[in-house]
XYZ file of C-alpha atoms in Angstrom:
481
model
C -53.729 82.719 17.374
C -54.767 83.820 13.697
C -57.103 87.122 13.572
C -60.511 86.101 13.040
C -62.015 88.972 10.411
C -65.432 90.480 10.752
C -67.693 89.444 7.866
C -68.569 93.276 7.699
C -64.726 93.743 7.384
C -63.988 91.167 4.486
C -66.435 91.931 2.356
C -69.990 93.436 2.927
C -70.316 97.049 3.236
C -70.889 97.905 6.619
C -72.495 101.256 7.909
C -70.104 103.356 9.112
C -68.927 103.067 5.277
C -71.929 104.469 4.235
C -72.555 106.798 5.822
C -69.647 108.962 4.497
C -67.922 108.493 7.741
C -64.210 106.506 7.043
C -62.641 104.404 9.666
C -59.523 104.887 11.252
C -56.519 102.550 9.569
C -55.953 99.513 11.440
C -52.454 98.129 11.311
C -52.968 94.136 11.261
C -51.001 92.734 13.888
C -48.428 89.940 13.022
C -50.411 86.578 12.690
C -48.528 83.902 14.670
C -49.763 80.691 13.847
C -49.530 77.397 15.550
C -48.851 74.414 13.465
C -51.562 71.916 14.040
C -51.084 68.861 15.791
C -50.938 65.432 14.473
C -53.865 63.280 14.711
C -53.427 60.680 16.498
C -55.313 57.615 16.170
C -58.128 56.658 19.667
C -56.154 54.271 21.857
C -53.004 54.390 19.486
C -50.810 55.765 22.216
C -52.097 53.194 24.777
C -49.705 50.471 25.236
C -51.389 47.285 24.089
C -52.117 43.974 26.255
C -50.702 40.750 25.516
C -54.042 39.506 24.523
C -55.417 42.439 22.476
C -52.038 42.077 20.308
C -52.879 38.168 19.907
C -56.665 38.830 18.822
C -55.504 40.804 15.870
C -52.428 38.571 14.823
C -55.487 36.198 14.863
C -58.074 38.291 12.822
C -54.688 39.503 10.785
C -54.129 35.953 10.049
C -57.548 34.462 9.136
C -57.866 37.711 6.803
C -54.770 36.450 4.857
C -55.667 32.825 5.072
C -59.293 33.366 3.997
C -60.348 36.053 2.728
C -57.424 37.470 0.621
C -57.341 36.157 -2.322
C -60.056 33.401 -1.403
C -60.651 32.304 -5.338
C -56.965 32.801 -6.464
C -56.310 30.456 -9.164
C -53.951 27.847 -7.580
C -53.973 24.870 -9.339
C -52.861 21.288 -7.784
C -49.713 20.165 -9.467
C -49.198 16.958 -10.097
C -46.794 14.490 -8.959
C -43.261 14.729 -9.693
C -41.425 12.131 -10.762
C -39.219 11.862 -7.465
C -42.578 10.828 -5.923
C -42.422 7.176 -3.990
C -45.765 6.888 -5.704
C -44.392 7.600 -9.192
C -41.078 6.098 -8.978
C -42.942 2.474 -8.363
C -44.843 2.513 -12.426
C -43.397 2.092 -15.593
C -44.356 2.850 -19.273
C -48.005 4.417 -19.817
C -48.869 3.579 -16.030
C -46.056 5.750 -14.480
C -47.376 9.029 -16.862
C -51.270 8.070 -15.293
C -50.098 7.812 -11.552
C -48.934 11.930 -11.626
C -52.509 12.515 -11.583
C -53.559 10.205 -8.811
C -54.327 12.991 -6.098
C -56.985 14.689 -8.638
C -58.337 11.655 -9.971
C -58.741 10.790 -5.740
C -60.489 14.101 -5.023
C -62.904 13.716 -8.216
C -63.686 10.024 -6.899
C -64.503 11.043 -3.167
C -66.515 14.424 -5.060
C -68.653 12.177 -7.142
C -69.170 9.681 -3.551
C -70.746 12.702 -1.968
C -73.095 13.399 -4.930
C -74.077 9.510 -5.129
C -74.761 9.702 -1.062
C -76.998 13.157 -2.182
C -78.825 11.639 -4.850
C -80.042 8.589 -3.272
C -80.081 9.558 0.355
C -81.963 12.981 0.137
C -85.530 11.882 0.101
C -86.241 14.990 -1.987
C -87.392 14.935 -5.523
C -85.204 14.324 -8.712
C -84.702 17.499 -9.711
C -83.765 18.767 -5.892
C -81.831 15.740 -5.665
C -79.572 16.546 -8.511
C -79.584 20.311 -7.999
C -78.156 19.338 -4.089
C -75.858 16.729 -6.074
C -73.829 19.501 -7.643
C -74.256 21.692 -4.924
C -71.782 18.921 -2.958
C -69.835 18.073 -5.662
C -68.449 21.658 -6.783
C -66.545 22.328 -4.095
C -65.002 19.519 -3.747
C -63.860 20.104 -7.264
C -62.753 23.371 -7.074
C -60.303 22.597 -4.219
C -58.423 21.249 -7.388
C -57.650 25.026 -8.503
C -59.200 27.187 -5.771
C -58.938 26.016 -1.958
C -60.153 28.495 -0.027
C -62.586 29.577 -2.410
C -63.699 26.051 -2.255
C -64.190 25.912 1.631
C -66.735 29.137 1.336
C -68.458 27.282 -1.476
C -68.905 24.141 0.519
C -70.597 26.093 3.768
C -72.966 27.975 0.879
C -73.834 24.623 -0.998
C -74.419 22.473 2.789
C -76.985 25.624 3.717
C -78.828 25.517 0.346
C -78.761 21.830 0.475
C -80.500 21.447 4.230
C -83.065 24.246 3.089
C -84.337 22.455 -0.245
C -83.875 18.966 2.030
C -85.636 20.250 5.191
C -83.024 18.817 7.293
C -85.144 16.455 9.396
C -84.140 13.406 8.494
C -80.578 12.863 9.720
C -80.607 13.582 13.328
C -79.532 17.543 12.609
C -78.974 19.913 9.906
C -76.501 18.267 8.118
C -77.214 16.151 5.248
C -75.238 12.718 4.354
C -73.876 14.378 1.089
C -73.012 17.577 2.703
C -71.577 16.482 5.865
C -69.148 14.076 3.591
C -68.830 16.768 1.015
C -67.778 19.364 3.909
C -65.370 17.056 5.064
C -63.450 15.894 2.046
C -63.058 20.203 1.106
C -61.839 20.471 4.758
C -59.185 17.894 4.718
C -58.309 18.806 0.843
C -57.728 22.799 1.870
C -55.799 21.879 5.131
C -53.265 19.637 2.768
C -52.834 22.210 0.355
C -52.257 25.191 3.237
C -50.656 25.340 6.244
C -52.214 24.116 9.980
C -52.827 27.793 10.923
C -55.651 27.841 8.003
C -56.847 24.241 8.760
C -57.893 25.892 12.239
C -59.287 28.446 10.794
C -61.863 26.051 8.578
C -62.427 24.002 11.895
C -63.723 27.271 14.287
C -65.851 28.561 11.258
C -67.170 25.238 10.508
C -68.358 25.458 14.093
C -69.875 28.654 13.803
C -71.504 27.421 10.538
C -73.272 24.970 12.311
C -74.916 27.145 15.273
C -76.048 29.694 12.502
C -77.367 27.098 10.093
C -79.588 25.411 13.036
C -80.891 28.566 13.930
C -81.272 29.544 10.126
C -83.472 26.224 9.809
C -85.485 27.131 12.779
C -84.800 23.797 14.522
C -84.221 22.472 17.858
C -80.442 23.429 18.443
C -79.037 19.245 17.866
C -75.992 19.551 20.103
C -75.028 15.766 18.789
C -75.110 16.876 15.393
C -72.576 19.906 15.717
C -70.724 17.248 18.078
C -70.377 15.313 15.500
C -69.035 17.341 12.746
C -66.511 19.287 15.150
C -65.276 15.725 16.432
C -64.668 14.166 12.997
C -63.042 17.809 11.347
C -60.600 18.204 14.107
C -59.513 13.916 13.957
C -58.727 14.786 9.817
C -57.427 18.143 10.268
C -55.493 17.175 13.644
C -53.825 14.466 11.049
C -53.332 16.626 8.339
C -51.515 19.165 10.576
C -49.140 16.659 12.252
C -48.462 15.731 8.316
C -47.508 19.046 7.902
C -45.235 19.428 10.721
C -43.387 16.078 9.827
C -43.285 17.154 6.338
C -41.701 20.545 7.473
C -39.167 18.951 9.908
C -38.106 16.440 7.100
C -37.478 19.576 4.981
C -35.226 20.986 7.407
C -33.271 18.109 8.099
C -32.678 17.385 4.478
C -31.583 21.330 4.415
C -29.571 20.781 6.919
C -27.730 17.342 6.103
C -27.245 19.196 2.543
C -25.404 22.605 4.483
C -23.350 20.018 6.951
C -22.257 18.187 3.521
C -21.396 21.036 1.909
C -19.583 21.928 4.872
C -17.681 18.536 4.739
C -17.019 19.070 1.006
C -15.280 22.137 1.955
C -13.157 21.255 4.639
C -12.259 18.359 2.765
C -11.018 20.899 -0.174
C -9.422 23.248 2.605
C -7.591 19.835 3.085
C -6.411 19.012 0.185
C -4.962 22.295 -0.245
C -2.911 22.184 2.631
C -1.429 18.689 1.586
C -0.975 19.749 -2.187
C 0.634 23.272 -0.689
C 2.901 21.400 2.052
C 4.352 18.961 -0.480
C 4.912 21.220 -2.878
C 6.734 23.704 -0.343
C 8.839 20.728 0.866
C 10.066 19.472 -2.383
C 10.114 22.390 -4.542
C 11.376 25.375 -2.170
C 13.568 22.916 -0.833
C 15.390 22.645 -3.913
C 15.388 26.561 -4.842
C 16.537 27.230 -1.764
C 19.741 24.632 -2.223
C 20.493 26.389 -5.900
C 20.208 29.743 -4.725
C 22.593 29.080 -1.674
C 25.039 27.256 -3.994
C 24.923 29.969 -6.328
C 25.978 32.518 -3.619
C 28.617 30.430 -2.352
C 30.266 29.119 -5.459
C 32.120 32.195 -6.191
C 33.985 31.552 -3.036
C 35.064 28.072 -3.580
C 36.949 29.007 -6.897
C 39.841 30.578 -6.670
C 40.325 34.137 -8.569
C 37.106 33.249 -10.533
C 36.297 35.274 -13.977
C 33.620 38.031 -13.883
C 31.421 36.142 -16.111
C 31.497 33.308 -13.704
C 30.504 35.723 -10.752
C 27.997 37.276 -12.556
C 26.481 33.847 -13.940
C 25.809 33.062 -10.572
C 24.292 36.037 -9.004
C 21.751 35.914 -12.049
C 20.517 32.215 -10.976
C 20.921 33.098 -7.541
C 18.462 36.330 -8.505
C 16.474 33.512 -10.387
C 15.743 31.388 -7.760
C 15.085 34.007 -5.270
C 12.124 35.424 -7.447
C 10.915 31.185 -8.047
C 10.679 31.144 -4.280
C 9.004 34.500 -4.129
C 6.461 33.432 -7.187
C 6.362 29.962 -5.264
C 5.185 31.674 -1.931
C 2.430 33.472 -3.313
C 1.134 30.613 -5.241
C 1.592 28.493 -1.388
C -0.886 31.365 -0.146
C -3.989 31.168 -2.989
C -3.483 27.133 -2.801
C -3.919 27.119 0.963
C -7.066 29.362 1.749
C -9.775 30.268 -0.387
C -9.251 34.150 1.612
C -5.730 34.257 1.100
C -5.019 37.835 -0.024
C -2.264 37.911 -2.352
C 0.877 40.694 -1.330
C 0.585 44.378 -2.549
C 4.191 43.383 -4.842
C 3.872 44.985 -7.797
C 2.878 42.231 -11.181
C 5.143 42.649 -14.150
C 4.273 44.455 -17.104
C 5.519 45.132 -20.838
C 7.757 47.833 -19.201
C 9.964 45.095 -17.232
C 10.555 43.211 -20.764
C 13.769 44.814 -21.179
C 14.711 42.882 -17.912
C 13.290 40.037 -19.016
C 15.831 39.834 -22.145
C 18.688 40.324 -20.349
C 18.032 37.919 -18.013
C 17.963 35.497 -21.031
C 20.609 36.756 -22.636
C 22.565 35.668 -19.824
C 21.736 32.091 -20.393
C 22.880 31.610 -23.186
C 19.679 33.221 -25.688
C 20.391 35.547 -28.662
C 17.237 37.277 -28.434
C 16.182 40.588 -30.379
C 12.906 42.727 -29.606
C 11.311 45.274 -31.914
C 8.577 47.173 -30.890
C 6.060 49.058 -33.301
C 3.069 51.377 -32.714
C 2.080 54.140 -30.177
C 3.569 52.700 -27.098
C 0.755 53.159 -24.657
C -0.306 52.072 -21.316
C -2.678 48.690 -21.693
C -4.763 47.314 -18.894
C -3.069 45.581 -15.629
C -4.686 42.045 -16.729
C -3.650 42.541 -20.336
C 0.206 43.629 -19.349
C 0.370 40.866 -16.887
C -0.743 38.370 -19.441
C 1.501 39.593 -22.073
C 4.565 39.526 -20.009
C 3.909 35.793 -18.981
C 3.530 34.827 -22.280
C 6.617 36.263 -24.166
C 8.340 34.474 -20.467
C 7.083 31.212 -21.118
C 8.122 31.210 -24.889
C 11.423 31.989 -24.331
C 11.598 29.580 -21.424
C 10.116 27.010 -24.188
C 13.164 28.180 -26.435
C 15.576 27.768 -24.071
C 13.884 24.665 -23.317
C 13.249 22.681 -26.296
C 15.940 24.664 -28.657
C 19.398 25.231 -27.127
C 21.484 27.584 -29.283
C 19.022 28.949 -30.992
C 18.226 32.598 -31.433
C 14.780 34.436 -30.636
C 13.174 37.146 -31.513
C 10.241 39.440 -29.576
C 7.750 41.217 -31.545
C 5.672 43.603 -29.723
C 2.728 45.790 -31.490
C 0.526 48.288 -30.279
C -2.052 48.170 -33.076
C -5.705 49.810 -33.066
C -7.894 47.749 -30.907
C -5.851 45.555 -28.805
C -1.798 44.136 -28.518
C -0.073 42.318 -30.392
C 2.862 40.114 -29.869
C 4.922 37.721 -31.957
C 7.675 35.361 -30.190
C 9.522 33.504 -32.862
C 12.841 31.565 -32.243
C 14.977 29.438 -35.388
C 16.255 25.938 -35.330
C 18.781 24.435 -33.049
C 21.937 24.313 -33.996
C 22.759 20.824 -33.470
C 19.104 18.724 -33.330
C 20.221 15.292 -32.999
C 22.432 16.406 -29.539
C 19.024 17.680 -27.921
C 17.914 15.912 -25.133
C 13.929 14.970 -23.985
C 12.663 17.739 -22.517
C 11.345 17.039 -19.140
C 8.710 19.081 -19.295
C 4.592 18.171 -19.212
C 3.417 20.252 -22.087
C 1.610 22.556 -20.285
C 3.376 25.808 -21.489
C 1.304 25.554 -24.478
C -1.959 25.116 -22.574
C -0.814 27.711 -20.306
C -0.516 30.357 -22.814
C -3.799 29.547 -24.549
C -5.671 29.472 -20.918
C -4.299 33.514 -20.814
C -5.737 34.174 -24.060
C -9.147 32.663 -24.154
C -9.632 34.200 -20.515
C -9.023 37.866 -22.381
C -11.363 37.028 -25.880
C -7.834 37.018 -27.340
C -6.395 34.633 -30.560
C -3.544 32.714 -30.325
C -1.442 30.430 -32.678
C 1.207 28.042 -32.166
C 2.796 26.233 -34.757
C 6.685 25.322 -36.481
C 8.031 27.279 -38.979
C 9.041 26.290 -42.467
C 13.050 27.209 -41.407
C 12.037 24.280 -38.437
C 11.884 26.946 -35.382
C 9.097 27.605 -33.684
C 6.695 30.638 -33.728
C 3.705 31.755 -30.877
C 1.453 34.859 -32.417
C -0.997 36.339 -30.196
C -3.603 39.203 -30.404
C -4.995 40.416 -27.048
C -8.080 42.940 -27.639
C -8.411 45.777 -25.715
C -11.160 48.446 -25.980
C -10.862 51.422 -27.242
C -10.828 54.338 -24.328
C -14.123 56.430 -24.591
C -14.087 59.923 -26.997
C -14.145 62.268 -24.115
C -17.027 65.187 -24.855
C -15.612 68.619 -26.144
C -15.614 71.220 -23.049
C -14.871 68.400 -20.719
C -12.658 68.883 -17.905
């Protein structure tokens, strides 16, 4: 425990002191202290009884319902125009009927202060002081519901004091027993049940306090009365709400099950486009690349150009099927995870070429600039397209030669595919191709912000010139690592 000092020792002069006689030193002792405890809350630690915890969700819940935020500004919208109502009118008519629930509310508002000012029995000025009393909170459940609930219980207590509240057997006059109504079922449409019996039990209360208030006979009939008619509207309003809510999640769910349908349907579609496609194209690679390895064999003593021809379209149809199983796998699950193979790149363009050249294509390359290591999506792209172009050449102009143009410029890649004219036009034959080469190589570019052109040349080849961008690497800072 911490030493507690004398009040003569921490700072008033005590006698010894004066008296010329000095005290012996006193060693302080080592002050162990205990760290205090936490406070804990009365009745915190107690474990808490089923009905304890369901008082306060109760209190927790009319607090939110009620009294936070009780005059929030929370206008009524009006209708859309998906509303049955709506969708019936045309022309001016159809704009007017969005606005039919407020012009409702303002009609059954201006009902109660009619019933006030001609039912009241007090004088004119009473009478229309008790009219507005009613008729203000039924207007301001327009933009403030629960404000407008308090409102109504303040205006129904000023209006049976100025009235006197013995005419209509209770304390409840004609305007404000209407009025208190219409607010009720008003707020419980615009919230949720749990609030609409909120309004009921304090509408209860309300009642016993205002009879006693008046200093009347407690009218049993009277409170009857009002609790009987509040719970009929709001016991309506709340199986609204729980149709409403169950229509909601049906439509949710009808929309998920759809969407499920949708996507099986797709999952489908996939597998037929992938199954056909594996049955007629692989079939047919799979036919060359066996003839290929087996035609050597059926020739007797056959030339090394002829072997060699063959292994390269046997290698050529091995790598279709290869390319043609991976594209099998993206086309028949959305999850398919494509093979860790490695994607070509500028640096397998020499390949490329030869494989070509072995075709048949005279094809030259000529590469300027820093040669420098691009992004994967940019190499990939840039490979494909120099492929397809000379696939187009071989294609479209037998015979003729090509030439590759690669350039590693400031800011992004360059490349430049251009081949000359056949050598004997009128012996080429229709291509069978679609046309989508073209549309291929221009999907690439636009997908990397790149520029493309396509076009004949004056000599009557054909020339492809495309510019991929690629950022700049960032200026690393001087002293970096």
């Amino acid at each position: 425990m911490p030493r507690v000092v004398p009040e003569t020792e921490a700072g008033e002069p005590d006698s010894k002191l004066t008296s010329g006689h000095r005290p012996p030193p006193t060693v302080s002792p080592v002050t162990e202290t205990t760290p205090p405890h936490p406070k804990v809350p009365f009745g915190s630690g107690r474990p808490r009884s089923p009905e304890f915890r369901l008082a306060a969700d109760a209190l927790a819940g009319l607090r939110q319902d009620l009294f936070h935020d009780a005059f929030a500004y929370r206008p009524l919208p009006p209708l859309g125009p998906d509303s049955r109502f709506v969708r019936r009118r045309s022309g001016r008519l159809r704009e007017y009927a969005a606005w039919t629930p407020h012009a409702v509310v303002v009609f059954f508002g201006v009902l109660a202060m009619w019933i006030t000012l001609f039912r009241s029995g007090a004088s004119t000025a009473a009478a229309l002081i008790c009219g507005l009393l009613v008729l203000a909170p039924v207007l301001l459940t327009l933009v403030r519901p629960a404000g407008a609930f308090w409102l109504s219980l303040a205006g129904c207590t000023v209006t049976g004091m100025v009235t006197g509240g013995d005419w209509v057997s209770g304390i409840w006059t004609p305007g404000g027993f209407f009025s208190h109504l219409v607010v009720l079922t008003v707020v419980a449409l615009r919230t949720r049940p749990r609030t609409a019996a909120w309004m009921w039990a304090l509408t209860g209360a309300y009642g016993v306090f205002d009879a006693s208030l008046f200093g009347q006979v407690y009218d049993q009939d009277d409170i009857a009365q009002m609790m009987f008619l509040s719970a009929l509207i709001l016991l309506v309003v709340a199986v609204r709400h729980v149709r409403k809510e169950a229509a909601l999640e049906v439509t949710a769910q009808q929309t998920v099950t759809e969407h499920e349908r949708s996507r099986r349907t797709l999952l489908e579609e996939r597998t037929t486009i992938a199954r056909e496609l594996h049955d007629v194209v692989a079939h047919h690679m799979s036919v060359v690349a066996i003839q290929a390895e087996a035609a050597p064999y059926r020739v007797e003593n056959p030339p090394p150009e002829l072997e060699k021809a063959f292994v390269t379209i046997r290698e050529n149809a091995v790598a279709a099927l290869t390319e043609l199983r991976r594209v099998l796998g993206v086309v028949r699950a959305e999850d398919y995870e494509a093979p860790d193979a490695p994607q070509p790149t500028l640096a397998d363009l020499d390949r490329l070429l030869a494989n070509v050249r072995e075709a048949g294509l005279t094809v030259d390359k000529a590469v300027t600039g820093a040669v420098r290591e691009l992004p994967q999506g940019v190499e990939l792209s840039a490979y494909r397209i120099v492929q397809e172009a000379l696939s187009n050449t071989l294609r479209h102009a037998p015979g003729a030669s090509a030439r590759v143009e690669v350039s590693y410029v400031l800011g992004g890649l360059g490349l430049r595919v251009v081949n000359g004219p056949p050598p004997a036009p009128s012996l080429l034959k229709p291509s069978p191709g679609a046309g989508h080469g073209i549309t291929g190589m221009r999907e690439r570019v636009t997908m990397l912000d790149g520029e493309m052109t396509a076009a004949r040349t004056t000599e009557g080849g054909y020339e492809v010139a495309v510019f991929l961008p690629v950022a700049a690497p960032a200026a690393e800072p001087e002293g970096g690592a």
